[in-house]
Amino acid sequence: MGFVKYEQKEQYAIITIDREKALNALNSQVLTDLDEVLNGVDVDTVRALIITGAGAKSFVAGADISEMSSLTKEQGEAFGKKGNDLFRRIETFPVPVIAAVNGFALGGGCELSMACDIRLAAENAKFGQPEVGLGITPGFGGTQRLVRLIGVGKAKEMLYTCAQIDAQEALRIGLVNAVYTSEELMPAAEKMAQKIARNAPIAVRATKKAANDGLQTDMDTAIAIEAKLFGSCFETEDQRNGMTAFLEKRRPDPYQNK
Ligand code: CAA
């Protein structure tokens, strides 16, 4: 696929944004390619996804500024919607998605990482929302996900000042879960994907949905959502397998996603 590579490795897969000469900036074609790659993910066998950028310098350096530079208001809104629809799809994708942030994660790049469930960063990662310095707002969810992830005060500081933060600061404020050397980043992301893949996929999927859907609503509704999803795991082969193994003091057999 043009600007996006897809590699399935047993029960997890790696998606690489591959437009290295533009630091993996997101033009319309990259967004379309990414959407099509997601169409092809076999969620019956793939239990976790990793998204990263090609090369050692950049995860994604934002939406494509040369493409955006001549857009009308209507085209700008449509471009924002295209990115937002895709990122929401990633956020609600039925398996966990790990962002392996290997360098610049600016604008749409920071926003892409925030649409993922978990962010792991290389030491050279740089996060920021430079949009207001370019005369626009963040357009792929940055105004919404940053405030939810790191809190309103710090998020507004980043959004209004365009200041870039490094990987250690991103770790300190909870924007990323862990920081690795560039060499260690992908092995760590793959290890985490494998760890997720070993657990019961129906339960992992329901847990993601409960966490995501619950965040959209009040606590009473949220725990009712959880109760429903909790119930949905019972009578599955995987639930029987997991609990029987515990009671018999042994490891569960490999989960079958049934
Ligand atoms: N759009 C288009 N092209 C980009 C790009 C972007 N966001 N980021 C980098 N590139 C291109 C550069 O134009 C350059 O192309 P040429 O070789 O053809 O000149 C190439 O990638 C390499 O970039 P630099 O020469 O600038 O590399 P550098 O190491 O000197 O700087 C950088 C790296 C600090 C990341 C710098 O490229 C930069 O500031 N990029 C823009 C970052 C940005 O502002 N992102 C936000 C975009 S707006 C957005 O994302 C809106 C939204 O929310 C949807």
Short mmCIF file of C-alpha atoms and ligand atoms in Angstrom, two decimals:
data_model
loop_
_atom_site.label_atom_id
_atom_site.label_comp_id
_atom_site.label_asym_id
_atom_site.label_seq_id
_atom_site.Cartn_x
_atom_site.Cartn_y
_atom_site.Cartn_z
CA MET A 1 0.00 0.00 0.00
CA GLY A 2 1.47 3.41 -1.14
CA PHE A 3 2.41 5.34 1.99
CA VAL A 4 1.53 2.74 4.61
CA LYS A 5 3.19 -0.63 5.22
CA TYR A 6 1.50 -3.49 6.99
CA GLU A 7 3.28 -6.46 8.49
CA GLN A 8 1.41 -9.16 10.37
CA LYS A 9 3.48 -11.11 12.88
CA GLU A 10 1.43 -14.03 14.19
CA GLN A 11 -1.05 -12.43 16.59
CA TYR A 12 -0.06 -8.78 16.26
CA ALA A 13 0.72 -6.47 13.38
CA ILE A 14 2.85 -3.42 12.66
CA ILE A 15 1.57 -0.46 10.64
CA THR A 16 4.31 1.87 9.39
CA ILE A 17 3.56 5.33 7.99
CA ASP A 18 6.09 5.39 5.17
CA ARG A 19 6.63 8.85 3.74
CA GLU A 20 10.08 9.40 5.12
CA LYS A 21 11.18 12.25 2.87
CA ALA A 22 8.37 14.41 4.29
CA LEU A 23 8.99 13.07 7.83
CA ASN A 24 5.84 10.95 7.41
CA ALA A 25 3.56 14.00 7.20
CA LEU A 26 -0.08 13.10 6.72
CA ASN A 27 -1.45 14.16 3.36
CA SER A 28 -4.87 12.97 2.12
CA GLN A 29 -3.30 9.96 0.43
CA VAL A 30 -1.58 8.81 3.63
CA LEU A 31 -4.92 9.10 5.47
CA THR A 32 -6.68 7.09 2.76
CA ASP A 33 -3.92 4.45 2.74
CA LEU A 34 -4.07 4.12 6.51
CA ASP A 35 -7.84 3.69 6.39
CA GLU A 36 -7.50 0.99 3.73
CA VAL A 37 -4.84 -0.82 5.72
CA LEU A 38 -7.22 -0.89 8.70
CA ASN A 39 -9.91 -2.37 6.41
CA GLY A 40 -7.55 -5.28 5.80
CA VAL A 41 -6.72 -6.10 9.44
CA ASP A 42 -8.04 -9.54 10.31
CA VAL A 43 -9.29 -8.86 13.83
CA ASP A 44 -9.98 -12.55 14.38
CA THR A 45 -6.24 -13.28 14.39
CA VAL A 46 -4.62 -9.90 15.05
CA ARG A 47 -4.90 -9.10 18.76
CA ALA A 48 -2.85 -5.89 18.95
CA LEU A 49 -1.57 -3.28 16.50
CA ILE A 50 1.55 -1.14 16.61
CA ILE A 51 1.69 2.13 14.66
CA THR A 52 5.08 3.70 13.95
CA GLY A 53 6.81 5.93 11.41
CA ALA A 54 9.43 5.01 8.81
CA GLY A 55 13.03 6.03 9.52
CA ALA A 56 14.75 7.02 12.73
CA LYS A 57 13.84 10.72 12.79
CA SER A 58 10.09 11.05 12.78
CA PHE A 59 6.93 9.29 13.86
CA VAL A 60 4.69 11.79 12.02
CA ALA A 61 5.61 15.48 11.63
CA GLY A 62 1.98 16.53 11.37
CA ALA A 63 -0.63 17.01 8.71
CA ASP A 64 0.83 18.01 5.36
CA ILE A 65 1.35 21.76 5.43
CA SER A 66 1.88 22.11 1.67
CA GLU A 67 -1.45 20.38 0.98
CA MET A 68 -3.25 22.46 3.64
CA SER A 69 -1.73 25.78 2.56
CA SER A 70 -4.26 26.44 -0.23
CA LEU A 71 -7.42 24.90 1.25
CA THR A 72 -10.69 26.86 1.43
CA LYS A 73 -12.72 26.88 4.67
CA GLU A 74 -14.90 24.03 3.35
CA GLN A 75 -11.91 22.00 2.20
CA GLY A 76 -10.15 22.63 5.52
CA GLU A 77 -13.17 21.35 7.43
CA ALA A 78 -13.40 18.29 5.16
CA PHE A 79 -9.68 17.56 5.64
CA GLY A 80 -10.12 17.82 9.41
CA LYS A 81 -13.10 15.48 9.27
CA LYS A 82 -11.17 12.95 7.20
CA GLY A 83 -8.38 12.86 9.80
CA ASN A 84 -10.79 12.90 12.73
CA ASP A 85 -12.90 10.05 11.33
CA LEU A 86 -9.77 7.96 10.80
CA PHE A 87 -8.31 8.70 14.23
CA ARG A 88 -11.64 7.94 15.91
CA ARG A 89 -11.62 4.65 14.02
CA ILE A 90 -8.17 3.91 15.44
CA GLU A 91 -9.29 4.92 18.94
CA THR A 92 -12.27 2.58 18.78
CA PHE A 93 -10.55 -0.16 16.76
CA PRO A 94 -11.52 -3.53 18.22
CA VAL A 95 -7.97 -4.38 19.31
CA PRO A 96 -5.51 -2.31 21.37
CA VAL A 97 -3.27 0.01 19.36
CA ILE A 98 0.23 0.95 20.58
CA ALA A 99 1.97 4.04 19.18
CA ALA A 100 5.73 3.49 18.91
CA VAL A 101 6.82 7.13 18.68
CA ASN A 102 10.21 7.14 16.99
CA GLY A 103 10.95 10.87 16.72
CA PHE A 104 8.79 13.90 15.87
CA ALA A 105 5.15 13.62 16.89
CA LEU A 106 3.96 17.10 16.04
CA GLY A 107 0.46 18.33 15.25
CA GLY A 108 -1.31 15.45 13.50
CA GLY A 109 1.54 13.17 14.69
CA CYS A 110 0.91 13.94 18.36
CA GLU A 111 -2.80 13.58 17.59
CA LEU A 112 -2.29 10.19 15.93
CA SER A 113 -0.33 8.95 18.95
CA MET A 114 -3.11 10.15 21.26
CA ALA A 115 -5.74 8.23 19.29
CA CYS A 116 -3.78 5.07 20.16
CA ASP A 117 -4.41 3.26 23.44
CA ILE A 118 -0.80 3.37 24.63
CA ARG A 119 2.20 5.51 23.68
CA LEU A 120 5.79 4.28 23.94
CA ALA A 121 8.48 6.76 22.95
CA ALA A 122 12.07 6.71 21.78
CA GLU A 123 14.48 9.05 23.58
CA ASN A 124 14.53 11.33 20.51
CA ALA A 125 10.73 11.75 20.45
CA LYS A 126 9.39 15.30 20.45
CA PHE A 127 5.74 16.07 21.06
CA GLY A 128 3.92 19.30 20.32
CA GLN A 129 0.90 20.97 18.81
CA PRO A 130 2.38 23.71 16.58
CA GLU A 131 -0.91 24.58 14.86
CA VAL A 132 -1.67 28.02 16.29
CA GLY A 133 1.78 29.07 15.12
CA LEU A 134 0.63 28.16 11.60
CA GLY A 135 -2.66 30.06 11.86
CA ILE A 136 -4.94 27.07 12.47
CA THR A 137 -6.27 25.03 15.38
CA PRO A 138 -5.26 21.42 15.90
CA GLY A 139 -7.57 19.56 13.53
CA PHE A 140 -7.26 15.83 14.16
CA GLY A 141 -8.51 15.75 17.77
CA GLY A 142 -5.67 17.57 19.55
CA THR A 143 -7.85 20.06 21.40
CA GLN A 144 -9.90 17.18 22.80
CA ARG A 145 -7.51 14.31 23.48
CA LEU A 146 -4.63 16.33 24.93
CA VAL A 147 -6.86 17.90 27.61
CA ARG A 148 -8.24 14.48 28.48
CA LEU A 149 -4.83 12.79 28.61
CA ILE A 150 -2.65 15.25 30.49
CA GLY A 151 -5.16 17.63 32.11
CA VAL A 152 -6.55 20.95 31.04
CA GLY A 153 -3.87 23.32 32.36
CA LYS A 154 -0.79 21.62 30.87
CA ALA A 155 -2.65 20.82 27.65
CA LYS A 156 -3.69 24.43 27.15
CA GLU A 157 -0.11 25.53 27.75
CA MET A 158 1.09 23.18 24.99
CA LEU A 159 -1.77 24.16 22.68
CA TYR A 160 -1.35 27.93 23.10
CA THR A 161 2.46 28.15 23.19
CA CYS A 162 3.29 25.48 20.55
CA ALA A 163 6.15 24.44 22.84
CA GLN A 164 7.69 21.09 21.99
CA ILE A 165 8.37 18.68 24.82
CA ASP A 166 10.89 15.86 24.81
CA ALA A 167 10.28 12.22 25.67
CA GLN A 168 11.25 12.57 29.36
CA GLU A 169 8.86 15.49 29.84
CA ALA A 170 6.14 13.53 27.99
CA LEU A 171 6.77 10.68 30.43
CA ARG A 172 6.65 13.02 33.43
CA ILE A 173 3.26 14.46 32.44
CA GLY A 174 1.76 11.09 31.51
CA LEU A 175 1.59 11.61 27.75
CA VAL A 176 3.68 8.48 27.21
CA ASN A 177 3.88 5.27 29.20
CA ALA A 178 7.60 4.61 28.81
CA VAL A 179 10.76 5.83 27.08
CA TYR A 180 13.34 3.60 25.37
CA THR A 181 16.44 4.05 23.27
CA SER A 182 15.68 4.10 19.55
CA GLU A 183 16.98 0.53 19.27
CA GLU A 184 14.86 -0.72 22.16
CA LEU A 185 11.61 0.96 21.09
CA MET A 186 10.23 -1.55 18.59
CA PRO A 187 11.28 -4.64 20.59
CA ALA A 188 9.52 -3.11 23.62
CA ALA A 189 6.37 -2.33 21.59
CA GLU A 190 6.37 -5.84 20.14
CA LYS A 191 6.87 -7.38 23.59
CA MET A 192 3.87 -5.41 24.86
CA ALA A 193 1.78 -6.44 21.82
CA GLN A 194 2.67 -10.10 22.47
CA LYS A 195 1.74 -9.74 26.13
CA ILE A 196 -1.66 -8.32 25.15
CA ALA A 197 -2.09 -11.04 22.51
CA ARG A 198 -1.63 -13.78 25.12
CA ASN A 199 -4.72 -12.61 27.02
CA ALA A 200 -8.29 -13.52 26.14
CA PRO A 201 -9.13 -11.43 23.04
CA ILE A 202 -12.86 -11.15 23.72
CA ALA A 203 -12.08 -9.83 27.19
CA VAL A 204 -9.39 -7.42 25.95
CA ARG A 205 -11.77 -6.07 23.31
CA ALA A 206 -14.59 -5.65 25.84
CA THR A 207 -12.18 -3.95 28.27
CA LYS A 208 -11.14 -1.43 25.61
CA LYS A 209 -14.76 -0.72 24.79
CA ALA A 210 -15.72 -0.34 28.46
CA ALA A 211 -12.85 2.08 29.12
CA ASN A 212 -13.52 4.12 25.96
CA ASP A 213 -17.30 4.24 26.21
CA GLY A 214 -17.22 4.88 29.94
CA LEU A 215 -14.98 7.92 29.44
CA GLN A 216 -17.70 9.50 27.30
CA THR A 217 -20.34 9.46 29.99
CA ASP A 218 -21.25 9.82 33.70
CA MET A 219 -20.18 7.17 36.27
CA ASP A 220 -23.62 5.56 36.66
CA THR A 221 -23.93 5.00 32.92
CA ALA A 222 -20.27 3.99 32.73
CA ILE A 223 -20.55 1.21 35.28
CA ALA A 224 -23.72 -0.03 33.56
CA ILE A 225 -21.69 -0.22 30.33
CA GLU A 226 -19.01 -2.16 32.20
CA ALA A 227 -21.58 -4.56 33.70
CA LYS A 228 -22.93 -5.39 30.25
CA LEU A 229 -19.48 -6.01 28.80
CA PHE A 230 -18.41 -8.00 31.88
CA GLY A 231 -21.47 -10.20 31.40
CA SER A 232 -20.71 -10.65 27.72
CA CYS A 233 -17.49 -12.52 28.56
CA PHE A 234 -19.27 -15.31 30.45
CA GLU A 235 -20.04 -18.63 28.78
CA THR A 236 -17.21 -18.01 26.31
CA GLU A 237 -14.66 -20.78 25.82
CA ASP A 238 -11.94 -18.34 26.81
CA GLN A 239 -13.63 -17.51 30.13
CA ARG A 240 -14.01 -21.20 30.95
CA ASN A 241 -10.42 -21.84 29.93
CA GLY A 242 -9.01 -18.99 32.04
CA MET A 243 -10.98 -19.74 35.17
CA THR A 244 -10.63 -23.52 35.00
CA ALA A 245 -6.87 -23.12 34.64
CA PHE A 246 -6.76 -20.87 37.70
CA LEU A 247 -8.78 -23.36 39.76
CA GLU A 248 -6.56 -26.21 38.59
CA LYS A 249 -3.44 -24.15 39.44
CA ARG A 250 -2.04 -24.22 35.89
CA ARG A 251 -1.60 -21.83 32.97
CA PRO A 252 -4.61 -21.42 30.67
CA ASP A 253 -4.44 -23.11 27.29
CA PRO A 254 -3.83 -20.58 24.49
CA TYR A 255 -6.93 -18.41 24.18
CA GLN A 256 -8.95 -19.11 21.04
CA ASN A 257 -10.96 -15.90 20.73
CA LYS A 258 -14.15 -17.92 21.20
N1 CAA B 1 4.02 18.92 6.15
C1 CAA B 1 4.64 18.87 4.97
N2 CAA B 1 5.95 18.63 4.85
C2 CAA B 1 6.66 18.46 5.98
C3 CAA B 1 6.07 18.51 7.24
C4 CAA B 1 4.67 18.74 7.32
N3 CAA B 1 4.01 18.75 8.47
N4 CAA B 1 7.03 18.33 8.17
C5 CAA B 1 8.18 18.16 7.50
N5 CAA B 1 7.97 18.24 6.17
C6 CAA B 1 8.95 18.13 5.11
C7 CAA B 1 9.77 19.42 4.97
O1 CAA B 1 9.05 20.38 4.20
C8 CAA B 1 10.99 18.90 4.27
O2 CAA B 1 10.70 18.74 2.91
P1 CAA B 1 11.79 19.17 1.78
O3 CAA B 1 12.97 18.28 2.04
O4 CAA B 1 11.09 18.89 0.51
O5 CAA B 1 12.09 20.60 2.03
C9 CAA B 1 11.18 17.51 4.88
O6 CAA B 1 9.91 17.15 5.43
C10 CAA B 1 12.20 17.48 5.99
O7 CAA B 1 11.84 18.47 6.93
P2 CAA B 1 12.85 19.61 7.46
O8 CAA B 1 13.87 19.91 6.43
O9 CAA B 1 12.01 20.73 7.97
O10 CAA B 1 13.56 18.83 8.66
P3 CAA B 1 14.17 19.47 9.98
O11 CAA B 1 14.91 18.36 10.66
O12 CAA B 1 14.91 20.71 9.69
O13 CAA B 1 12.91 19.87 10.90
C11 CAA B 1 10.73 19.54 11.88
C12 CAA B 1 12.03 18.87 11.38
C13 CAA B 1 11.05 20.37 13.14
C14 CAA B 1 9.77 18.42 12.25
C15 CAA B 1 10.15 20.44 10.79
O14 CAA B 1 10.07 19.70 9.58
C16 CAA B 1 8.79 20.96 11.09
O15 CAA B 1 8.65 21.89 11.88
N6 CAA B 1 7.75 20.38 10.45
C17 CAA B 1 6.39 20.85 10.61
C18 CAA B 1 5.81 20.43 11.94
C19 CAA B 1 4.43 20.96 12.09
O16 CAA B 1 4.22 22.17 12.16
N7 CAA B 1 3.43 20.07 12.19
C20 CAA B 1 2.05 20.44 12.36
C21 CAA B 1 1.34 20.51 11.05
S1 CAA B 1 -0.26 21.18 11.20
C22 CAA B 1 -1.24 19.90 11.67
O17 CAA B 1 -0.79 18.80 11.95
C23 CAA B 1 -2.72 20.22 11.71
C24 CAA B 1 -3.57 19.20 12.31
O18 CAA B 1 -3.73 19.12 13.50
C25 CAA B 1 -4.36 18.31 11.49
#
